[in-house]
XYZ file of C-alpha atoms in Angstrom:
612
model
C -33.088 -0.089 -6.801
C -36.206 0.812 -4.869
C -36.610 2.116 -1.322
C -39.520 1.851 1.062
C -41.601 4.975 1.615
C -41.099 6.852 4.885
C -44.206 6.143 6.996
C -43.862 9.552 8.681
C -44.329 11.425 5.353
C -47.955 12.484 4.868
C -49.554 11.255 1.722
C -51.153 13.687 -0.788
C -53.738 12.978 -3.392
C -53.258 13.601 -7.087
C -55.157 16.901 -6.898
C -52.677 18.262 -4.371
C -49.546 17.638 -6.447
C -49.632 21.175 -8.014
C -50.362 23.027 -4.784
C -46.826 24.494 -4.748
C -46.964 25.836 -8.365
C -46.612 29.606 -8.801
C -49.718 31.254 -10.103
C -50.167 34.594 -11.774
C -49.290 36.263 -15.108
C -46.548 34.650 -17.170
C -43.232 36.525 -16.839
C -41.324 37.113 -20.088
C -37.573 36.592 -20.018
C -35.160 39.152 -21.429
C -36.218 42.209 -19.518
C -37.256 45.564 -20.996
C -35.003 45.215 -24.083
C -36.724 41.999 -25.142
C -40.072 43.576 -24.455
C -39.246 46.568 -26.628
C -38.002 44.280 -29.387
C -41.179 42.230 -29.250
C -43.273 45.420 -29.366
C -41.419 46.634 -32.466
C -41.603 43.225 -34.170
C -45.353 43.016 -33.657
C -45.737 46.319 -35.509
C -43.011 46.105 -38.148
C -42.232 42.407 -38.624
C -38.527 43.192 -38.376
C -37.551 40.060 -36.449
C -37.226 37.970 -39.601
C -34.879 40.450 -41.233
C -32.953 40.812 -37.990
C -32.446 37.048 -37.713
C -31.258 36.941 -41.331
C -28.774 39.732 -40.674
C -27.462 38.308 -37.393
C -26.905 34.889 -38.971
C -25.175 36.306 -42.050
C -21.767 34.676 -42.458
C -18.707 36.725 -43.431
C -15.395 35.157 -44.508
C -12.229 36.227 -42.762
C -9.408 37.752 -44.825
C -7.362 40.901 -44.330
C -8.103 42.284 -47.810
C -11.826 42.498 -47.005
C -11.001 45.191 -44.445
C -10.232 47.696 -47.217
C -13.940 48.147 -47.902
C -14.592 48.434 -44.166
C -11.997 51.209 -43.883
C -13.886 53.130 -46.583
C -17.185 52.653 -44.738
C -15.780 53.731 -41.381
C -14.024 56.723 -42.947
C -17.360 57.802 -44.423
C -18.929 57.656 -40.954
C -16.074 59.777 -39.556
C -16.513 62.263 -42.405
C -20.220 62.649 -41.664
C -19.604 63.168 -37.939
C -16.771 65.691 -38.301
C -18.407 67.445 -41.250
C -21.542 68.042 -39.191
C -19.401 69.615 -36.462
C -17.691 71.962 -38.926
C -20.952 73.199 -40.447
C -21.916 74.752 -37.089
C -19.279 77.474 -37.517
C -18.406 77.633 -41.209
C -19.899 80.570 -43.104
C -20.366 79.749 -46.823
C -20.157 83.294 -48.091
C -17.792 85.388 -50.188
C -18.924 88.552 -48.469
C -16.055 90.822 -47.392
C -15.023 91.131 -43.764
C -11.994 92.142 -41.711
C -10.384 89.497 -39.564
C -10.169 90.311 -35.850
C -9.548 86.873 -34.388
C -6.735 85.525 -32.240
C -4.314 84.705 -35.075
C -2.121 87.822 -34.997
C -0.508 87.670 -38.516
C -3.934 87.934 -40.190
C -5.526 90.481 -37.877
C -6.810 93.545 -39.711
C -6.626 91.908 -43.179
C -9.669 91.947 -45.447
C -10.909 88.527 -46.495
C -14.031 86.571 -47.325
C -16.353 85.363 -44.593
C -15.650 81.771 -45.666
C -11.919 82.181 -45.082
C -12.400 84.114 -41.817
C -14.743 81.452 -40.418
C -12.296 78.661 -41.334
C -9.446 80.483 -39.553
C -11.756 81.012 -36.588
C -12.562 77.286 -36.480
C -8.833 76.501 -36.524
C -7.745 78.965 -33.793
C -10.727 80.073 -31.728
C -13.159 77.134 -31.574
C -12.236 74.559 -28.952
C -11.235 71.382 -30.764
C -11.877 73.005 -34.131
C -8.417 72.414 -35.596
C -8.257 68.725 -34.675
C -11.756 68.177 -36.116
C -10.733 69.966 -39.330
C -7.679 67.790 -39.671
C -9.561 64.586 -38.841
C -12.070 65.542 -41.526
C -9.354 66.161 -44.119
C -7.355 63.023 -43.321
C -10.537 60.931 -43.305
C -11.378 62.235 -46.771
C -7.979 61.133 -48.061
C -8.287 57.762 -46.320
C -11.796 57.322 -47.732
C -10.622 57.778 -51.307
C -7.475 55.665 -51.021
C -9.380 52.812 -49.341
C -11.958 52.837 -52.148
C -9.144 52.698 -54.710
C -7.419 49.803 -52.972
C -10.721 47.995 -52.452
C -11.513 48.302 -56.152
C -8.041 46.991 -57.027
C -8.707 43.958 -54.837
C -12.085 43.445 -56.493
C -10.597 43.772 -59.985
C -7.586 41.508 -59.561
C -9.601 38.757 -57.853
C -12.520 38.891 -60.312
C -15.091 39.829 -57.662
C -16.868 41.969 -60.283
C -18.222 38.937 -62.167
C -21.868 37.904 -62.221
C -23.894 38.692 -60.137
C -21.826 41.659 -58.902
C -21.557 43.783 -62.049
C -23.990 46.341 -60.602
C -21.944 46.598 -57.406
C -18.809 47.186 -59.488
C -20.512 50.033 -61.367
C -21.669 51.474 -58.036
C -18.079 51.345 -56.758
C -16.749 53.091 -59.860
C -19.292 55.880 -59.429
C -18.537 56.110 -55.706
C -14.858 56.680 -56.459
C -15.574 59.344 -59.062
C -18.088 61.158 -56.843
C -15.738 61.028 -53.855
C -13.038 62.735 -55.925
C -15.468 65.504 -56.917
C -16.623 65.752 -53.300
C -13.036 66.108 -52.126
C -12.336 68.866 -54.647
C -15.467 70.742 -53.536
C -14.464 70.330 -49.892
C -10.946 71.731 -50.067
C -12.174 74.613 -52.254
C -14.543 75.899 -49.564
C -12.068 77.742 -47.254
C -11.311 80.297 -50.027
C -7.619 80.447 -49.153
C -4.966 81.202 -51.741
C -4.307 77.520 -52.535
C -7.951 76.521 -52.985
C -8.656 79.720 -54.926
C -5.833 78.816 -57.311
C -7.473 75.423 -57.808
C -10.818 77.047 -58.573
C -9.136 79.346 -61.070
C -7.633 76.303 -62.790
C -11.042 74.605 -62.794
C -12.547 77.651 -64.485
C -9.898 77.411 -67.187
C -10.722 73.730 -67.670
C -14.378 74.577 -68.175
C -13.503 77.234 -70.739
C -11.581 74.626 -72.774
C -14.792 72.663 -73.470
C -15.550 73.195 -77.165
C -18.443 75.545 -78.035
C -20.199 75.537 -74.645
C -17.240 76.083 -72.305
C -17.878 79.771 -71.597
C -21.565 79.115 -70.913
C -20.743 76.347 -68.435
C -18.243 78.591 -66.641
C -20.778 81.417 -66.306
C -23.399 78.975 -65.080
C -21.159 77.456 -62.386
C -19.602 80.685 -61.107
C -22.702 82.835 -61.523
C -20.903 85.225 -63.866
C -17.316 86.158 -64.484
C -14.671 84.568 -62.269
C -14.469 84.666 -59.280
C -17.947 86.067 -58.594
C -19.706 85.611 -55.245
C -21.833 82.515 -55.922
C -19.286 79.724 -56.189
C -18.668 79.137 -52.446
C -22.383 78.950 -51.484
C -22.990 76.583 -54.408
C -20.003 74.415 -53.545
C -21.197 74.309 -49.948
C -24.610 73.018 -51.009
C -22.991 70.407 -53.253
C -20.458 69.399 -50.609
C -22.705 69.051 -47.553
C -26.040 68.114 -49.122
C -26.132 66.867 -52.717
C -23.041 64.671 -53.035
C -23.162 63.226 -49.486
C -26.776 62.161 -50.066
C -25.817 60.433 -53.326
C -22.711 58.816 -51.804
C -24.596 57.538 -48.735
C -27.353 56.215 -50.995
C -24.896 54.397 -53.251
C -23.013 53.044 -50.247
C -26.255 51.740 -48.759
C -27.164 50.075 -52.053
C -23.672 48.576 -52.180
C -23.996 47.036 -48.708
C -27.498 45.718 -49.428
C -26.259 44.024 -52.604
C -23.393 42.464 -50.646
C -25.997 41.003 -48.285
C -28.174 39.792 -51.143
C -25.355 38.244 -53.197
C -23.477 36.905 -50.131
C -19.813 37.670 -49.613
C -17.098 36.422 -51.933
C -14.357 34.184 -50.539
C -10.945 32.944 -51.561
C -10.579 29.343 -52.770
C -9.928 26.723 -50.119
C -11.085 23.355 -48.824
C -14.799 23.308 -48.152
C -15.461 26.556 -49.994
C -17.772 26.320 -52.973
C -19.901 28.600 -55.100
C -22.907 27.684 -52.934
C -21.626 28.344 -49.415
C -19.683 30.869 -47.359
C -17.104 29.745 -44.799
C -16.586 32.317 -42.076
C -18.061 33.859 -38.941
C -21.677 34.920 -38.355
C -22.550 38.557 -37.788
C -23.293 37.920 -34.101
C -21.311 37.757 -31.991
C -17.920 37.319 -33.679
C -18.068 39.581 -36.731
C -19.980 42.382 -34.979
C -17.388 42.514 -32.215
C -14.524 42.538 -34.711
C -16.199 45.179 -36.883
C -16.932 47.409 -33.899
C -13.374 47.160 -32.679
C -12.018 47.840 -36.140
C -14.131 51.012 -36.398
C -12.526 52.424 -33.263
C -9.094 51.413 -34.544
C -9.687 53.356 -37.782
C -11.060 56.324 -35.851
C -8.150 56.239 -33.408
C -5.449 56.009 -36.076
C -7.077 58.813 -38.070
C -7.234 60.999 -34.973
C -3.597 60.174 -34.167
C -2.464 61.176 -37.661
C -4.555 64.356 -37.475
C -3.042 65.267 -34.131
C 0.554 64.689 -35.204
C 0.677 65.610 -38.908
C -0.438 69.040 -40.041
C -2.450 69.281 -43.242
C -3.802 72.260 -45.203
C -2.634 75.132 -42.934
C -4.761 77.790 -44.640
C -3.557 80.557 -42.297
C -0.099 80.192 -43.830
C -1.442 80.662 -47.375
C -3.563 83.728 -46.712
C -6.896 84.684 -48.278
C -7.463 84.209 -51.982
C -6.371 87.055 -54.204
C -6.939 86.666 -57.980
C -3.660 88.437 -58.733
C -1.574 85.956 -56.690
C -0.673 82.284 -57.017
C 0.938 80.112 -54.334
C 4.391 78.866 -55.271
C 4.535 75.140 -55.959
C 0.797 74.706 -55.667
C -0.399 71.148 -56.345
C -3.845 69.535 -56.213
C -4.681 66.856 -53.675
C -3.096 63.549 -54.638
C -6.267 61.938 -55.997
C -6.600 64.698 -58.615
C -2.896 64.657 -59.426
C -3.202 62.236 -62.355
C -5.505 64.646 -64.235
C -3.133 67.543 -63.592
C -0.221 65.406 -64.792
C -2.060 64.454 -67.979
C -2.650 68.157 -68.582
C 1.089 68.816 -68.353
C 2.036 65.932 -70.654
C -0.288 66.817 -73.516
C 1.605 68.574 -76.350
C 0.930 72.188 -77.169
C 0.116 71.592 -80.844
C -3.284 70.239 -79.758
C -4.372 73.860 -79.423
C -5.250 75.330 -82.815
C -7.600 77.798 -84.453
C -10.296 76.991 -87.023
C -12.637 79.579 -88.537
C -11.645 82.148 -85.946
C -12.336 79.801 -83.012
C -9.628 78.456 -80.704
C -9.819 74.742 -79.880
C -7.792 73.920 -76.707
C -7.668 70.140 -76.829
C -4.324 70.262 -75.001
C -6.384 71.227 -71.928
C -9.751 69.622 -72.635
C -8.445 66.081 -73.179
C -6.541 65.875 -69.892
C -8.585 68.064 -67.573
C -12.146 67.300 -68.665
C -12.360 64.228 -70.915
C -9.823 61.940 -69.200
C -11.767 61.293 -65.997
C -15.107 60.238 -67.567
C -13.299 58.129 -70.191
C -11.226 56.291 -67.568
C -14.196 55.589 -65.332
C -16.366 54.534 -68.260
C -13.756 51.982 -69.346
C -13.436 50.735 -65.767
C -17.198 50.387 -65.396
C -17.566 48.555 -68.713
C -14.766 46.018 -68.154
C -16.865 43.314 -66.384
C -19.299 43.273 -69.283
C -16.451 43.091 -71.808
C -14.835 40.115 -70.062
C -18.180 38.331 -69.730
C -18.822 38.855 -73.445
C -15.400 37.522 -74.419
C -15.672 34.417 -72.226
C -19.387 33.860 -72.734
C -19.561 33.056 -69.027
C -23.102 33.415 -67.656
C -22.604 31.584 -64.357
C -22.595 33.106 -60.892
C -19.189 33.366 -59.211
C -18.636 33.574 -55.464
C -15.119 32.084 -55.345
C -12.384 34.627 -56.049
C -9.573 34.201 -58.560
C -5.930 34.239 -57.638
C -4.454 37.086 -59.726
C -1.755 34.796 -61.144
C -4.447 32.547 -62.626
C -5.773 35.426 -64.764
C -2.535 36.744 -66.291
C -4.088 39.019 -68.937
C -6.562 40.603 -66.530
C -3.794 41.128 -63.980
C -1.548 42.595 -66.674
C -4.249 45.002 -67.798
C -4.786 46.110 -64.225
C -1.091 46.751 -63.698
C -0.918 48.617 -67.024
C -3.751 50.887 -65.853
C -1.961 51.494 -62.544
C 1.215 52.359 -64.470
C -0.712 54.816 -66.657
C -2.133 56.424 -63.520
C 1.270 56.517 -61.778
C 3.075 58.202 -64.691
C 0.394 60.875 -64.899
C 0.564 61.321 -61.139
C 4.355 61.764 -61.210
C 3.999 64.268 -64.043
C 1.895 66.490 -61.785
C 5.113 67.358 -59.930
C 7.426 67.865 -62.907
C 8.072 71.487 -61.949
C 8.955 70.569 -58.358
C 11.264 67.779 -59.549
C 12.990 70.144 -61.970
C 13.644 72.672 -59.183
C 14.729 70.207 -56.500
C 16.867 68.026 -58.792
C 18.282 70.822 -60.952
C 17.030 69.232 -64.162
C 15.331 70.600 -67.236
C 11.554 70.558 -66.948
C 11.342 69.930 -70.701
C 13.550 66.843 -70.426
C 11.495 65.504 -67.513
C 8.261 66.081 -69.432
C 9.557 64.360 -72.576
C 10.770 61.340 -70.605
C 7.394 61.045 -68.891
C 5.621 61.297 -72.250
C 7.601 58.317 -73.503
C 6.920 56.402 -70.285
C 3.219 57.129 -70.576
C 3.135 55.382 -73.966
C 5.684 52.619 -73.415
C 5.409 51.963 -69.673
C 1.924 50.371 -69.592
C 2.835 48.019 -72.459
C 6.064 46.888 -70.816
C 4.398 46.438 -67.426
C 1.589 44.426 -69.027
C 4.056 42.053 -70.717
C 6.174 41.685 -67.586
C 3.158 41.076 -65.338
C 1.722 38.505 -67.716
C 5.034 36.626 -67.860
C 5.336 36.681 -64.069
C 1.815 35.303 -63.666
C 2.485 32.486 -66.119
C 5.746 31.674 -64.350
C 3.995 31.543 -60.987
C 1.365 29.243 -62.486
C 4.100 26.919 -63.774
C 5.649 26.873 -60.316
C 2.286 26.009 -58.747
C 1.735 23.246 -61.285
C 5.136 21.747 -60.610
C 4.550 22.017 -56.879
C 1.262 20.126 -57.148
C 2.639 17.352 -59.357
C 6.057 16.840 -57.792
C 5.757 18.125 -54.248
C 7.809 20.496 -52.173
C 11.600 20.429 -52.153
C 12.692 19.702 -48.620
C 16.430 20.269 -49.053
C 17.190 16.817 -47.642
C 19.727 14.877 -49.707
C 19.640 11.064 -49.468
C 22.537 8.833 -50.540
C 21.848 5.250 -51.565
C 24.072 2.249 -50.975
C 25.257 2.496 -54.605
C 26.414 6.117 -54.093
C 23.476 7.809 -55.774
C 22.123 11.071 -54.294
C 18.450 12.010 -54.181
C 16.564 15.020 -52.873
C 13.510 14.262 -50.782
C 10.299 15.798 -52.131
C 7.411 16.195 -49.717
C 3.953 15.945 -51.346
C 1.405 18.655 -50.570
C -1.550 17.768 -48.425
C -5.042 18.359 -49.769
C -5.455 21.660 -47.910
C -2.292 23.125 -49.436
C -3.069 21.707 -52.863
C -6.645 22.965 -53.120
C -5.976 26.697 -53.838
C -3.379 25.727 -56.456
C -5.739 23.620 -58.561
C -9.196 25.093 -57.868
C -9.547 27.345 -60.898
C -10.813 27.071 -64.447
C -8.435 27.315 -67.403
C -10.179 29.313 -70.103
C -9.330 28.588 -73.729
C -9.791 30.742 -76.837
C -13.188 30.248 -78.400
C -13.278 28.275 -81.598
C -13.726 29.999 -84.938
C -17.311 31.124 -85.273
C -19.021 30.586 -88.633
C -19.162 33.775 -90.632
C -21.901 32.446 -92.920
C -25.206 30.697 -92.473
C -26.253 27.404 -94.107
C -27.016 29.162 -97.387
C -23.632 30.843 -97.622
C -24.999 34.270 -96.689
C -22.751 36.341 -94.501
C -24.036 36.448 -90.941
C -25.060 39.795 -89.544
C -22.815 39.277 -86.522
C -19.721 38.289 -88.500
C -17.742 41.396 -87.587
C -18.731 41.132 -83.940
C -17.761 37.444 -83.895
C -14.339 38.198 -85.366
C -13.770 40.834 -82.712
C -14.756 38.385 -80.007
C -12.440 35.719 -81.437
C -9.533 38.176 -81.512
C -10.141 39.270 -77.922
C -10.487 35.658 -76.808
C -7.112 34.809 -78.360
C -5.606 37.862 -76.679
C -6.930 36.804 -73.269
C -6.392 33.043 -73.311
C -3.840 31.952 -75.944
C -1.015 32.061 -73.392
C -2.169 30.005 -70.441
C -1.156 27.267 -68.042
C -3.770 24.552 -67.646
C -4.878 23.741 -64.130
C -3.846 20.334 -62.824
C -6.727 17.923 -63.281
C -7.464 14.991 -60.964
C -6.395 12.617 -63.735
C -3.037 14.375 -64.113
C -2.518 14.349 -60.382
C -3.289 10.631 -60.213
C -0.944 9.978 -63.142
C 1.822 11.957 -61.463
C 1.418 9.933 -58.307
C 1.100 6.519 -59.935
C 2.493 6.514 -63.458
C 4.787 9.449 -64.190
C 6.364 10.706 -67.388
C 8.524 8.721 -69.771
C 11.420 11.138 -70.002
C 12.311 10.735 -66.324
C 13.256 7.034 -66.209
C 15.527 4.999 -63.993
C 18.656 3.548 -65.454
C 18.326 0.242 -63.615
C 15.755 -1.673 -61.655
C 18.455 -2.563 -59.136
C 19.005 1.127 -58.426
C 15.263 1.594 -57.954
C 15.005 -1.345 -55.567
C 18.009 -0.186 -53.565
C 16.681 3.347 -53.307
C 13.252 2.200 -52.196
C 14.707 -0.026 -49.521
C 17.037 2.741 -48.365
C 14.229 5.269 -48.209
C 12.004 2.932 -46.251
C 14.790 2.037 -43.871
C 16.052 5.570 -43.188
C 13.073 7.809 -43.948
C 11.869 7.660 -40.369
C 15.314 8.505 -39.068
C 15.327 11.653 -41.204
C 11.915 12.777 -39.970
C 10.495 12.560 -43.486
C 7.763 10.444 -44.930
C 7.235 10.941 -48.634
C 8.879 10.449 -52.007
C 12.539 10.662 -52.902
C 13.468 12.349 -56.179
C 16.818 12.859 -57.777
C 16.198 15.287 -60.589
C 15.182 12.955 -63.454
C 15.523 9.839 -61.336
C 12.921 7.921 -59.364
C 13.249 6.095 -56.086
C 9.966 4.263 -55.777
C 7.746 2.428 -58.184
C 4.364 3.945 -58.883
C 5.248 7.597 -58.167
C 5.368 10.690 -60.364
C 8.773 9.739 -61.731
C 8.171 6.062 -62.465
C 8.903 5.302 -66.145
C 7.870 1.892 -67.355
C 8.701 2.487 -70.996
C 12.391 3.214 -70.589
C 12.785 0.295 -68.180
C 11.300 -1.970 -70.874
C 13.743 -0.530 -73.408
C 16.609 -1.148 -71.021
C 15.676 -4.843 -70.633
């Protein structure tokens, strides 16, 4: 629709059409922040990396937060540790306490202990920062442990993440050493007792133990060098290594992309989740403050390591009921469970393997086995593919059983660290408790492995039956002939996907031990070992439901579940169609070994032919 031009409006030529345009320098949008970002990008080229990071997609699952708790706890440790270094004095020089804590006033002590008491009672906010630091250290270690358990049981250590698994193993071991160095710094009676025990562990090392002890302590115990050296290790050396490993861990997570649990639309080539900006960044920032707040709440309400109650370290005294921090308890328990006959004398030299095996050798052996496991499993399976979809623990029964056996081994050793306290509190013989725990240490992991494996296989059978036959609804249908059937509701594709989306590994076939000329192969022994391990891992298994089996269950069924009469089948089908809507159910009707509709999982053509 056109309108006539207003004759009163003056006409302008083509050259005058841009008279009203604004002229001058082009104004950039975004303000000073955008300008600063553009300035930095022009000199560093960081915009490309920033875009990659901001668009990075992270899946959403509660178990992924365990690693985030460890990261946030590390940040809290660095912040609070920096605060404490302002007032802590890493020296074993003698001084007399004259602070505000009356019970210790006038007592001689080391400068390290006096400065720690001063932080707790005279520095504003010192005690709460000390306790936040200690609780964060415990939370850091336990979150790493739980995160590694999640990674192990779900198979997140497989290619290409073997390096990240090794980094995690080393992070856990270094964090335990860092924790021991940290709680040894105050030089109170409890930490001094721990250092005295550590010196005894060093002396148990065959041949070179005394040299190592003199090197660490700078002479005979206790000396005056151990606290300054521990301080350097605790605030400089180990934190630098831990932060470096943590940074490498996060970078590898970015490079490999995040793992995700099986589900519709999730493949080995994509990640289903939220991008870094704005969703994940907001959630991560909020979660950091939640971790910080809960840690501060615990530190404000629950007292930990009250060194003023223990007093300064005195080599002639030992605190009653002294125990190491929980993460070192398993090594102390192993030390108590080892029999005394492992100490013997040969050629005038005493060999204390009853101490060396539990206190020194156990930790590196355990962590070496843990670090080597991904490579062992990859060698057994021969799997060289990349994996970004996680396993359900029940679908890897042997791996899950081995993990639970290792946890049982750890738990028994941990419980043994308190055998003296249990004997006192329960009025039992410490020898009886120790002997029972020795038996449990040998038998418990085996029993737990077998039980866990059986449970996983049973859960797999349940999943298989659920996929093939549907979910029991509890609705009982009666036909006109008086027959009763239970209504089974088939799973939809979203519910079915996690139950079938896994690979069923089988034992490898027998490898030839000889070449074409009948000469024994050089790898014959290695091949036999691999065959044996493969049988151990995969002989007992439940095959995943294949599409063909699912189609057969829906359209053909098994022969042993036949109908007794075609009339019964027809009646049941008609009854189900007529009354299914009234019952609020649309699906299949099953009656144990009986079928109600032709062409479903329980349709049996063979027995009907035999009947006719």
